XYZ file of C-alpha atoms in Angstrom:
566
model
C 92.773 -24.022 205.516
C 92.490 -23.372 201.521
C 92.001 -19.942 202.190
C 95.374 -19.652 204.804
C 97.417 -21.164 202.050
C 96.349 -18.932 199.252
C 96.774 -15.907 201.598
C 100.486 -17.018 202.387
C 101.253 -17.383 198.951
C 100.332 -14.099 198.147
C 102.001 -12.631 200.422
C 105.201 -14.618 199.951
C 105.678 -15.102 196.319
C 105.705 -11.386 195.540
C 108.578 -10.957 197.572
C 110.263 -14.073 196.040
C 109.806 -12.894 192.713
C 110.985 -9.619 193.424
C 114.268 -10.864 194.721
C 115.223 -11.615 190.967
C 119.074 -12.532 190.522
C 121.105 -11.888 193.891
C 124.826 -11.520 195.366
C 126.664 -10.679 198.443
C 128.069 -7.808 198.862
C 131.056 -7.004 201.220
C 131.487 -3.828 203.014
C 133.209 -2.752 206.279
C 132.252 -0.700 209.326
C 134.334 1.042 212.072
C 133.225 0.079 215.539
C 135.555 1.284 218.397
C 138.238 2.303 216.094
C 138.645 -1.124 214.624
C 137.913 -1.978 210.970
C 135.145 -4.810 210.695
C 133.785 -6.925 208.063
C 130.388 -7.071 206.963
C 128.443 -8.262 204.170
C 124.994 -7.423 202.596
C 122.218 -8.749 199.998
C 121.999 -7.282 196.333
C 119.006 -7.931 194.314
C 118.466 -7.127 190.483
C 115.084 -7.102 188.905
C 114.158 -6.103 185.626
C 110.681 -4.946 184.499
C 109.348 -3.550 181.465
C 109.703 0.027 180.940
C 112.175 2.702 179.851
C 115.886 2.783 181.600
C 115.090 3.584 184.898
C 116.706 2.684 187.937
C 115.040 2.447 191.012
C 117.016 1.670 193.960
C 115.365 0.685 197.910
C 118.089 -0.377 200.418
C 117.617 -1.308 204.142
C 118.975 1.126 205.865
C 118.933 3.756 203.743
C 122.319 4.777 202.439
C 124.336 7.979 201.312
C 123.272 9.637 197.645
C 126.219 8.587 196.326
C 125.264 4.963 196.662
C 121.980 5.845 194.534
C 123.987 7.677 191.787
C 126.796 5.060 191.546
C 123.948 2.462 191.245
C 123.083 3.669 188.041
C 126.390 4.432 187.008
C 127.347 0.696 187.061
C 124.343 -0.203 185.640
C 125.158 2.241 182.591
C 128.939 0.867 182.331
C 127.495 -2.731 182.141
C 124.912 -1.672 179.354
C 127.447 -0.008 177.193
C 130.234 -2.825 178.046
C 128.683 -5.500 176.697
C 126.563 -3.529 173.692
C 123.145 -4.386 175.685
C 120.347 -2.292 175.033
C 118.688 -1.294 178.469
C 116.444 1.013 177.145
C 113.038 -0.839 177.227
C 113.781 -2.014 180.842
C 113.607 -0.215 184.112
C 116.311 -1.648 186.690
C 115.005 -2.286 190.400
C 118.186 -2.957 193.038
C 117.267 -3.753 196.348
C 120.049 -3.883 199.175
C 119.733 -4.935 202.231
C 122.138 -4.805 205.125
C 122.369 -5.109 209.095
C 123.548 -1.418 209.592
C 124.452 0.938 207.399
C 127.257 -0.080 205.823
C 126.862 0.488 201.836
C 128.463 3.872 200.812
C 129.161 5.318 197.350
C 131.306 3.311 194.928
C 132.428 0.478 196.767
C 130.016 -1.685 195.136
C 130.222 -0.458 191.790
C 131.781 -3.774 190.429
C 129.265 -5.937 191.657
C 126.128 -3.883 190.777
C 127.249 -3.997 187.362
C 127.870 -7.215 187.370
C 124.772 -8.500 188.443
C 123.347 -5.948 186.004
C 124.804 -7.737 183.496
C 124.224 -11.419 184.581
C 120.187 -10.248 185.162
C 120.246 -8.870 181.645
C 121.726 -11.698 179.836
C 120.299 -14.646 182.061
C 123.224 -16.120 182.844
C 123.204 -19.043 184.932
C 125.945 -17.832 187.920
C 128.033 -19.043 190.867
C 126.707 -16.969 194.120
C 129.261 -18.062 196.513
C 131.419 -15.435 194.222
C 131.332 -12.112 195.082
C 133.530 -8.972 194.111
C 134.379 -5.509 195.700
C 135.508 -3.362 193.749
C 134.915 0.461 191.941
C 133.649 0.212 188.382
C 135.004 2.317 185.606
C 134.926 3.587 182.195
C 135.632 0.698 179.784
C 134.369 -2.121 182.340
C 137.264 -1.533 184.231
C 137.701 -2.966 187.878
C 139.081 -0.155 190.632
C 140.479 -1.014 193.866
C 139.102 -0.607 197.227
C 139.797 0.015 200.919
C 139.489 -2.640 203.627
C 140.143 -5.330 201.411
C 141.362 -8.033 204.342
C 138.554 -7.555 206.610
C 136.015 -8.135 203.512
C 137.689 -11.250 203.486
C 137.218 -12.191 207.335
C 133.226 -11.620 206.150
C 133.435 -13.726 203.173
C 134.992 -16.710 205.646
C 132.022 -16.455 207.650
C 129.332 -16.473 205.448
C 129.035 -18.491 202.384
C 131.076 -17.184 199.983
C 134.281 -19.637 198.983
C 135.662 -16.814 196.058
C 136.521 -13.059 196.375
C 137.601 -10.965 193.058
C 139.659 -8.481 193.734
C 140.864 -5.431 191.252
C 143.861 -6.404 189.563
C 147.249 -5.099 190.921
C 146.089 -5.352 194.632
C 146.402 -8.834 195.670
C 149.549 -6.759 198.293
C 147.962 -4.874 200.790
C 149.682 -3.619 203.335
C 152.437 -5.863 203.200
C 150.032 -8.664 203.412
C 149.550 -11.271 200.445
C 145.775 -11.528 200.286
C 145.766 -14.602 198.465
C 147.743 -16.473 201.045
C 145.798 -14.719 204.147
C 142.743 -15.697 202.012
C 143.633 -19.622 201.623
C 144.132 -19.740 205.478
C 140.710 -18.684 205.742
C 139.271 -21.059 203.185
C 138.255 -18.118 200.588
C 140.159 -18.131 197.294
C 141.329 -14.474 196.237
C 141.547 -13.627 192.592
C 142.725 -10.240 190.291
C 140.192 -9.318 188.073
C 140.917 -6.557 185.239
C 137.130 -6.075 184.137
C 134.246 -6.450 183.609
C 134.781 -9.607 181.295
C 136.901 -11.158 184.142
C 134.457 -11.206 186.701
C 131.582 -12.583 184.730
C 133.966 -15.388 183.656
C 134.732 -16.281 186.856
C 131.345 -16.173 188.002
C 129.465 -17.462 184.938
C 132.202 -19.545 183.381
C 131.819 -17.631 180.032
C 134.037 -15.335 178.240
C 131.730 -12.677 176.608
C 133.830 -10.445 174.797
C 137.003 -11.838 172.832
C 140.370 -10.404 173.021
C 140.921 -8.836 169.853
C 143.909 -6.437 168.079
C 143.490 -2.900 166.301
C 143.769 -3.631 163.050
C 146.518 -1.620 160.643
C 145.224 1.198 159.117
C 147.782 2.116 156.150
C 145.918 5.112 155.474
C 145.841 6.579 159.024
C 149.363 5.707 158.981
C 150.099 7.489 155.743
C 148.361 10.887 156.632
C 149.397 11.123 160.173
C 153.506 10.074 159.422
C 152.801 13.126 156.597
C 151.425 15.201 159.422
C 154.542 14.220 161.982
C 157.016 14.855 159.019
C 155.420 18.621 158.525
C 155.404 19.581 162.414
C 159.079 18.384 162.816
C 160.555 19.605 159.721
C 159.243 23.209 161.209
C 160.634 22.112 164.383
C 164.062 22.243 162.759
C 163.611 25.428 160.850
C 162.965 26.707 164.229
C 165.727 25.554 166.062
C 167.980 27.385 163.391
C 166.184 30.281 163.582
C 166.676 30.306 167.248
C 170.344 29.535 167.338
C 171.149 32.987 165.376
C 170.274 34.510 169.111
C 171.888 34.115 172.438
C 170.426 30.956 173.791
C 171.488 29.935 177.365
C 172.735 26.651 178.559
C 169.930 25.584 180.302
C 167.670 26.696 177.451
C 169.483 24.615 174.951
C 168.551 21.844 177.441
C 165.324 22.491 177.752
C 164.655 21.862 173.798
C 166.960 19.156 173.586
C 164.986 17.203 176.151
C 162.340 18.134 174.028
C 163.459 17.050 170.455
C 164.877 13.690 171.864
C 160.880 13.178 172.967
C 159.975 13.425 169.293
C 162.744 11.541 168.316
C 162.115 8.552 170.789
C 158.595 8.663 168.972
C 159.182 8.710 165.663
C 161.911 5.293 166.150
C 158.909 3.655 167.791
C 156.626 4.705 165.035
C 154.331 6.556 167.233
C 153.619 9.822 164.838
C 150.663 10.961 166.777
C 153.237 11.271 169.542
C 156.252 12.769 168.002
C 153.857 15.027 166.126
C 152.640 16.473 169.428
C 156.184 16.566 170.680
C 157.011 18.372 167.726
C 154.053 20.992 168.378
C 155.387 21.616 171.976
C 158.952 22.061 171.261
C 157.340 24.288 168.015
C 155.786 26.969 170.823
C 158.657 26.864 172.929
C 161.233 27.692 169.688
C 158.819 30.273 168.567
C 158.297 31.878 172.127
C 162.241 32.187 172.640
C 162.996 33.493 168.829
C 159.956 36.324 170.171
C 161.524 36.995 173.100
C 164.713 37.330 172.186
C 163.253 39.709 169.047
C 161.382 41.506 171.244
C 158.666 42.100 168.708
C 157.044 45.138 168.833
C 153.151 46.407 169.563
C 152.772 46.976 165.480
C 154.569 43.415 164.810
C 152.181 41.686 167.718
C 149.169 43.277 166.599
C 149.726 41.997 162.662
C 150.351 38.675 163.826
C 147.176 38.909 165.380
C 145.353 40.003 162.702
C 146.704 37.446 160.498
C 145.384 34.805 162.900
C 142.261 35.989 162.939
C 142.438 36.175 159.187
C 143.058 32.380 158.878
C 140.372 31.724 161.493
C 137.806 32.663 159.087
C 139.119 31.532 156.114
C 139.954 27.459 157.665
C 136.333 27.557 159.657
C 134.620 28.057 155.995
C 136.907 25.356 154.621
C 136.167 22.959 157.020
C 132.403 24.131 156.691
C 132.536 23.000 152.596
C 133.609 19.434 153.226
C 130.695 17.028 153.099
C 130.994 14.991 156.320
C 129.691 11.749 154.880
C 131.970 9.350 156.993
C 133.051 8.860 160.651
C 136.859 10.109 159.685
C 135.137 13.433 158.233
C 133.053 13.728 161.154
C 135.899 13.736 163.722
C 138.498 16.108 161.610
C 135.785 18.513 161.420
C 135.629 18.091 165.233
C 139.137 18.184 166.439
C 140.086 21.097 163.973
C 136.906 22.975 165.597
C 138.112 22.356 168.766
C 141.512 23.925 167.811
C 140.182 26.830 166.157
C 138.032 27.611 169.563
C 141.435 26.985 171.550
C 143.203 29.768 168.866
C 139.550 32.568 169.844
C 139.867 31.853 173.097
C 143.776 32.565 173.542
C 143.208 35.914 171.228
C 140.167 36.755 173.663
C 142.589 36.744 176.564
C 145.986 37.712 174.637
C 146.108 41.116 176.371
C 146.094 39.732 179.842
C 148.854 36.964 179.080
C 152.034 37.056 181.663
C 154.485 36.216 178.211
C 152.855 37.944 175.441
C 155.947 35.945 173.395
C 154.743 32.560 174.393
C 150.543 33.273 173.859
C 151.352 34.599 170.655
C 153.743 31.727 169.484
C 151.092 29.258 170.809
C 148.229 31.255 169.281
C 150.143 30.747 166.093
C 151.129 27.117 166.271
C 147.508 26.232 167.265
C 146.467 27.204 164.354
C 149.021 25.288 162.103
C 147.766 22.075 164.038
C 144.138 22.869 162.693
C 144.819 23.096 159.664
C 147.737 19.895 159.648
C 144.383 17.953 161.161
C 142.232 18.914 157.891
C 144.515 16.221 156.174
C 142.382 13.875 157.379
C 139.464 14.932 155.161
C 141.052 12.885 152.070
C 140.909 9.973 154.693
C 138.327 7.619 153.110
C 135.825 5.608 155.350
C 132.683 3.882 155.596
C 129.891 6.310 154.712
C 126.540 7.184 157.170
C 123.956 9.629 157.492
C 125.259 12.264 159.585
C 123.060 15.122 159.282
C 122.854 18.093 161.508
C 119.520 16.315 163.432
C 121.469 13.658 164.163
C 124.444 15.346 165.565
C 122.376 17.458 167.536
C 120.802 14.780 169.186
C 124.094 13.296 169.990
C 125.260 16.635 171.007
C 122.491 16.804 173.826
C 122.535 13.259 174.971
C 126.294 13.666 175.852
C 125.780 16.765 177.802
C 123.520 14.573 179.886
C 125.601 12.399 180.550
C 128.599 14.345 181.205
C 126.196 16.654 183.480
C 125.037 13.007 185.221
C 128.755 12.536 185.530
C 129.942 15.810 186.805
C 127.128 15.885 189.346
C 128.583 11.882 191.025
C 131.851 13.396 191.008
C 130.661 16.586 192.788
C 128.557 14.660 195.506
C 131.382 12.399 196.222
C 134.378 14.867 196.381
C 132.596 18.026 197.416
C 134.802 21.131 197.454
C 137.617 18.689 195.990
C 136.254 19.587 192.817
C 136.418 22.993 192.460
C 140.088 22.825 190.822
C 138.704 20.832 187.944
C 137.705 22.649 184.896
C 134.780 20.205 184.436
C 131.754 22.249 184.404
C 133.263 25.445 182.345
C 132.938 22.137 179.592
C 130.099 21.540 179.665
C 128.939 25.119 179.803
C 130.538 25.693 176.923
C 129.309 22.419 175.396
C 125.895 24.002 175.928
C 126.713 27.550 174.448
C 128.172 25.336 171.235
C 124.610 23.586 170.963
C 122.691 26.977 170.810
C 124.954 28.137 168.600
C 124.679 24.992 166.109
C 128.702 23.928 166.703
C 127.529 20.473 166.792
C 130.844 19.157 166.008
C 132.068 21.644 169.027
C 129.484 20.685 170.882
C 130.494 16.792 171.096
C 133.803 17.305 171.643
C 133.791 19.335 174.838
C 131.091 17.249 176.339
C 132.897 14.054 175.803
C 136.278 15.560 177.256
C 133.807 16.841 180.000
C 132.187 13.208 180.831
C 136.034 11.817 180.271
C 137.624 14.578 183.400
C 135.047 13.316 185.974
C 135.582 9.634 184.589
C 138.969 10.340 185.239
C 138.406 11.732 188.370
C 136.329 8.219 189.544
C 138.872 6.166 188.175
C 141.805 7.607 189.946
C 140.709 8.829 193.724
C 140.836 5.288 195.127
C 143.809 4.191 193.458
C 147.187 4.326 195.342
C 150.256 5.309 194.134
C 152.087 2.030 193.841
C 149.373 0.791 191.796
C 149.122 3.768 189.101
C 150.689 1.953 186.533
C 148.781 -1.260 186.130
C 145.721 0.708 186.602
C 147.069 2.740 183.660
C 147.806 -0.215 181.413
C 144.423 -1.424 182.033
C 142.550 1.672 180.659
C 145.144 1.393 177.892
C 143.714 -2.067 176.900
C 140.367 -1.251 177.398
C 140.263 1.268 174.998
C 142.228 -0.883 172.746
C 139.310 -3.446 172.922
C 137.024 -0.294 171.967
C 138.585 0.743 168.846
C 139.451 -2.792 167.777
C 135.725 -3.511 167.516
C 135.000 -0.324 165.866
C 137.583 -1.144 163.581
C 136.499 -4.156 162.901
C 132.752 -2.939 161.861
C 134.451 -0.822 159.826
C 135.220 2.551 161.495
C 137.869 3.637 162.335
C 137.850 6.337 165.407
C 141.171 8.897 164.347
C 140.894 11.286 167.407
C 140.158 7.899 169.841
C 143.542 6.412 168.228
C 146.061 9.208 167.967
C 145.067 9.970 171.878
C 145.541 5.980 172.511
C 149.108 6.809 170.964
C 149.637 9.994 172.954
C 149.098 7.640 176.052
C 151.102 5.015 175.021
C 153.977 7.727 174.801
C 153.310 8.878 178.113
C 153.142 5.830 180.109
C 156.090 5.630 181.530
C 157.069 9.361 182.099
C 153.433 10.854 182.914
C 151.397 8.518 183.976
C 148.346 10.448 185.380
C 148.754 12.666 181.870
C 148.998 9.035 180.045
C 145.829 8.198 182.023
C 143.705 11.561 180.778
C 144.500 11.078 177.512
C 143.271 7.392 177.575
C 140.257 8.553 179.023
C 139.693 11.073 176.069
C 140.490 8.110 173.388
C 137.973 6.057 175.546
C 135.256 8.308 175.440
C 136.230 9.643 171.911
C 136.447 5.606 170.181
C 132.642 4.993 171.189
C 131.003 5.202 168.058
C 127.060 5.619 169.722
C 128.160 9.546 170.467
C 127.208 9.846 166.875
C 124.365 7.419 166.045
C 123.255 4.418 167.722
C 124.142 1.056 166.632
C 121.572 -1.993 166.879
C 122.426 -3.596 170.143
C 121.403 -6.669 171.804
C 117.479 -6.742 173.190
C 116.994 -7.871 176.601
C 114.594 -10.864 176.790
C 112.361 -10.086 180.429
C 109.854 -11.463 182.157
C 106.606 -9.736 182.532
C 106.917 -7.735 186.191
C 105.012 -9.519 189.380
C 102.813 -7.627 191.500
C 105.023 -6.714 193.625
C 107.044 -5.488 191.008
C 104.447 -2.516 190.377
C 103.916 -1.977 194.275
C 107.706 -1.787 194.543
C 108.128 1.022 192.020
C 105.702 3.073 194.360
C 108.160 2.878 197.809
C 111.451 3.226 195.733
C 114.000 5.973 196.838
C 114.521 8.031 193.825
C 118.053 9.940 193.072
C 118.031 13.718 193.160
C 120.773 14.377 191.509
C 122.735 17.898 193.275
C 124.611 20.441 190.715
C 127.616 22.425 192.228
C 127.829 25.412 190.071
C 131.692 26.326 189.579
C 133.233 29.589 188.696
C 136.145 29.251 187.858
C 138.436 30.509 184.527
C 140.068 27.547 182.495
C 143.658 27.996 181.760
C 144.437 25.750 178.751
C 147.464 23.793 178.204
C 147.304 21.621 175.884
C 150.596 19.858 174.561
C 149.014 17.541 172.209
C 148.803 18.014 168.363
């Protein structure tokens, strides 16, 4: 009888133990046409090892469910400043049929990633559905009401929703939730959902701190841009300017204008740049400058290349302000090469040339921002290049989810010419290069996640709440003492946006998202994660896992550049 007993709890307790923290998931299925509700189990255990994520699920599932899996895992790491790197991640989900595809349970992965980490004690008759996204954000789903019909018959009394949503359809969720007996709530992020199912609030709302001297260069930097925005406007108005030209720049100078009352510089500065090209391509036009004058324009460009490049290469780069003006004025000076590369094959030779030309006034306008002063660090060239190649990886990790869960959709995205070039920019030592166009890289496919399940009517909220997410990211920044200058002018650019562009309002909060985390340069001490020491099933379960292969879509396609920011 001993020997029955001991034999049971072998067999038993493994699995037990390997459960580790759990929710329910809710999914849906089509059967006959009709949309049903279903739910599943998630498990998240933690062993000791190096980052990995292992993930088994009953049935199996699509890819995209493997690759998401660690996707959410990585948003809840960097979310709450964890560091997940002496851990390997085991998720186990089990399910009835197959009903667990792709991103769908992206909130509640990372969640329970984050819960598992911390050891939280949580509520688990709470579950969410939801996308997760850059900054923690929450992203709406499909199928909402019937996830709630399988809440009501299981044992789940709370469902968190992504904010802006609670109207589906024409139907109030929260009410068609309270006749079932499940309460429906709005979450914004990550934050929100582990308050609600925890009861603690992890990361405090805080406010970007004034920065006089920001403030100081960049109003200098507006005031230079639009003063030659009205030197150009007279210049123009000696020709014959048609009535629906003069429209076109006064549309355009009442955008800087607008800006510079609300105190946005970054803004009216890149108004002021736009409405710059467009002045300077009419006064060509209407010059009609000839093959001699076009080619010694050229030249000079080229001249100035050289001369700002070995500039920018004597300034020491001792703080995080250097560091990113030496990257954005690289990044302009490889926008100015590659429009003289392609000058020649241009459709308005007037315009190129005039943008060619303005291009390189912004890079050197941005090299203001070397008398900017900072806190100092150690940012050698080792350093950089280590940052340089850890955020190709991840914008390759990136690009490849995107590509696996959009297909051919993807092939009018400039993604992957990025990162190719972010790879020709390492070999070449452009570190600063380098970091730049894999971070705008990782940022295009975040955008890409964050926006494909997101309906119209909903655009806006879902663009204010990237807005205060990366708010929250440079406020903390700021408040260790850096202060991120590309991350914040973008944040302004947004802001500017909102209301007229929002999808462009939501790319360029993306880029200040991506561009305000500080660990693309060094990395920070972070939180350990306490764990207990891995069961024996823990080791046998590491053997059966399903591990990710991860498919790469090679694109050709040439990148047209438009860029209407400073």
């Amino acid at each position: 009888m001993k020997k029955l007993v001991i034999l049971i709890f072998l067999l038993v307790v493994p699995t037990v133990l390997a459960q580790g923290n759990h929710m329910t998931l809710l999914a849906v299925q089509e059967l006959d046409g009709v949309l049903k509700g279903s739910e599943a189990d998630l498990f998240v255990e933690l062993n000791e090892g190096e980052s990995r994520v292992f993930l088994e699920t009953y049935p199996l599932t699509r890819m995209d469910t493997q690759i998401s899996t660690r996707f959410a895992k990585d948003i809840a790491c960097s979310f709450f400043d964890l560091d997940c790197s002496e851990n390997d991640f085991i998720y186990t989900i089990r399910a009835d049929s197959n009903i667990i595809g792709g991103p769908s349970a992206g909130a509640a992965i990372a969640a329970l990633t984050a819960i598992t980490v911390l050891d939280l004690n949580y509520e688990e008759d709470i579950t969410i559905t939801g996308t997760i996204n850059s900054g923690g954000v929450i992203g709406p789903v499909g199928g909402v009401k019937e996830k709630i019909e399988a809440a009501a018959e299981n044992s789940i009394r709370t469902v968190l929703i992504a904010q802006g949503t609670m109207i589906t359809n024409e139907t109030n969720l929260q009410t068609y939730g309270e006749s079932l007996g499940i309460t429906v709530k709005e979450v914004a992020d990550l934050n929100d959902v582990l308050f609600h199912m925890t009861g603690k609030t992890l990361k405090q709302t805080k406010q970007i701190p004034d920065n006089p001297q920001y403030e100081s260069i960049m109003q200098n930097l507006q005031n230079d841009l639009c003063v030659r925005t009205i030197e150009l406007h007279q210049t123009v108005n000696e020709f014959n300017v048609s009535d629906e030209e003069r429209e076109e720049i006064q549309r355009q100078l009442n955008q800087s204008d607008s800006a510079v009352d609300e105190q946005n510089y970054y803004a009216a500065a890149s108004f002021c740049f736009g409405t710059n090209v467009y002045l300077k391509g009419l006064w060509y036009e209407k010059k009609n400058l000839t093959e001699s004058e076009q080619k010694e324009k050229i030249d000079s460009v080229k001249k100035n290349v050289q001369v700002i490049e070995q500039n920018v290469l004597s300034e020491p780069i001792q703080t995080i302000a250097d560091l990113q003006t030496s990257i954005i004025v690289a990044e302009r000076l490889d926008d100015v090469r590659n429009q003289l590369e392609t000058f020649n094959e241009s459709e308005n030779v007037a315009q190129s040339l005039a943008y060619t030309e303005e291009r390189l006034f912004s890079a050197l306008s941005w090299m203001t921002f070397f008398t900017m002063p900072g806190k100092e660090f150690v940012l050698n060239d080792e350093i950089l290049e280590r940052s340089c190649r850890r955020k190709i990886q991840e914008s390759e990790e990136r690009f490849q989810y995107v590509t696996l869960v959009l297909g051919g959709l993807l092939e009018r995205q400039d993604t992957r010419e990025k990162i190719d070039d972010a790879k020709a920019s390492l070999e070449t030592d452009r570190f600063n290069l380098c970091l730049i166009q894999a971070s705008e890289a990782k940022a295009d496919s975040n955008l890409i996640l964050s926006s494909i399940s997101v309906p119209r009517e909903n655009i806006d909220q879902f663009v204010q709440t990237k807005l205060d997410a990366t708010k929250r990211v440079i406020a903390e920044n700021s408040e260790e003492g850096i202060f991120p200058i590309i991350g914040f002018s973008y944040l302004n650019y947004a802001d500017a946006l909102q209301e007229s562009e929002p999808m462009s309002s939501l790319l360029f909060a993306e880029y200040a998202l991506e561009l305000s985390d500080m660990d693309i340069y060094f990395t920070a001490p972070r939180t350990k994660v306490s764990f207990k020491k891995p069961s024996p099933f823990g080791e046998g379960f590491a053997m059966g896992v399903i591990l990710t292969v991860l498919v790469v879509l090679i694109l050709h396609k040439t990148r047209g550049k438009n860029h209407k920011d400073l």
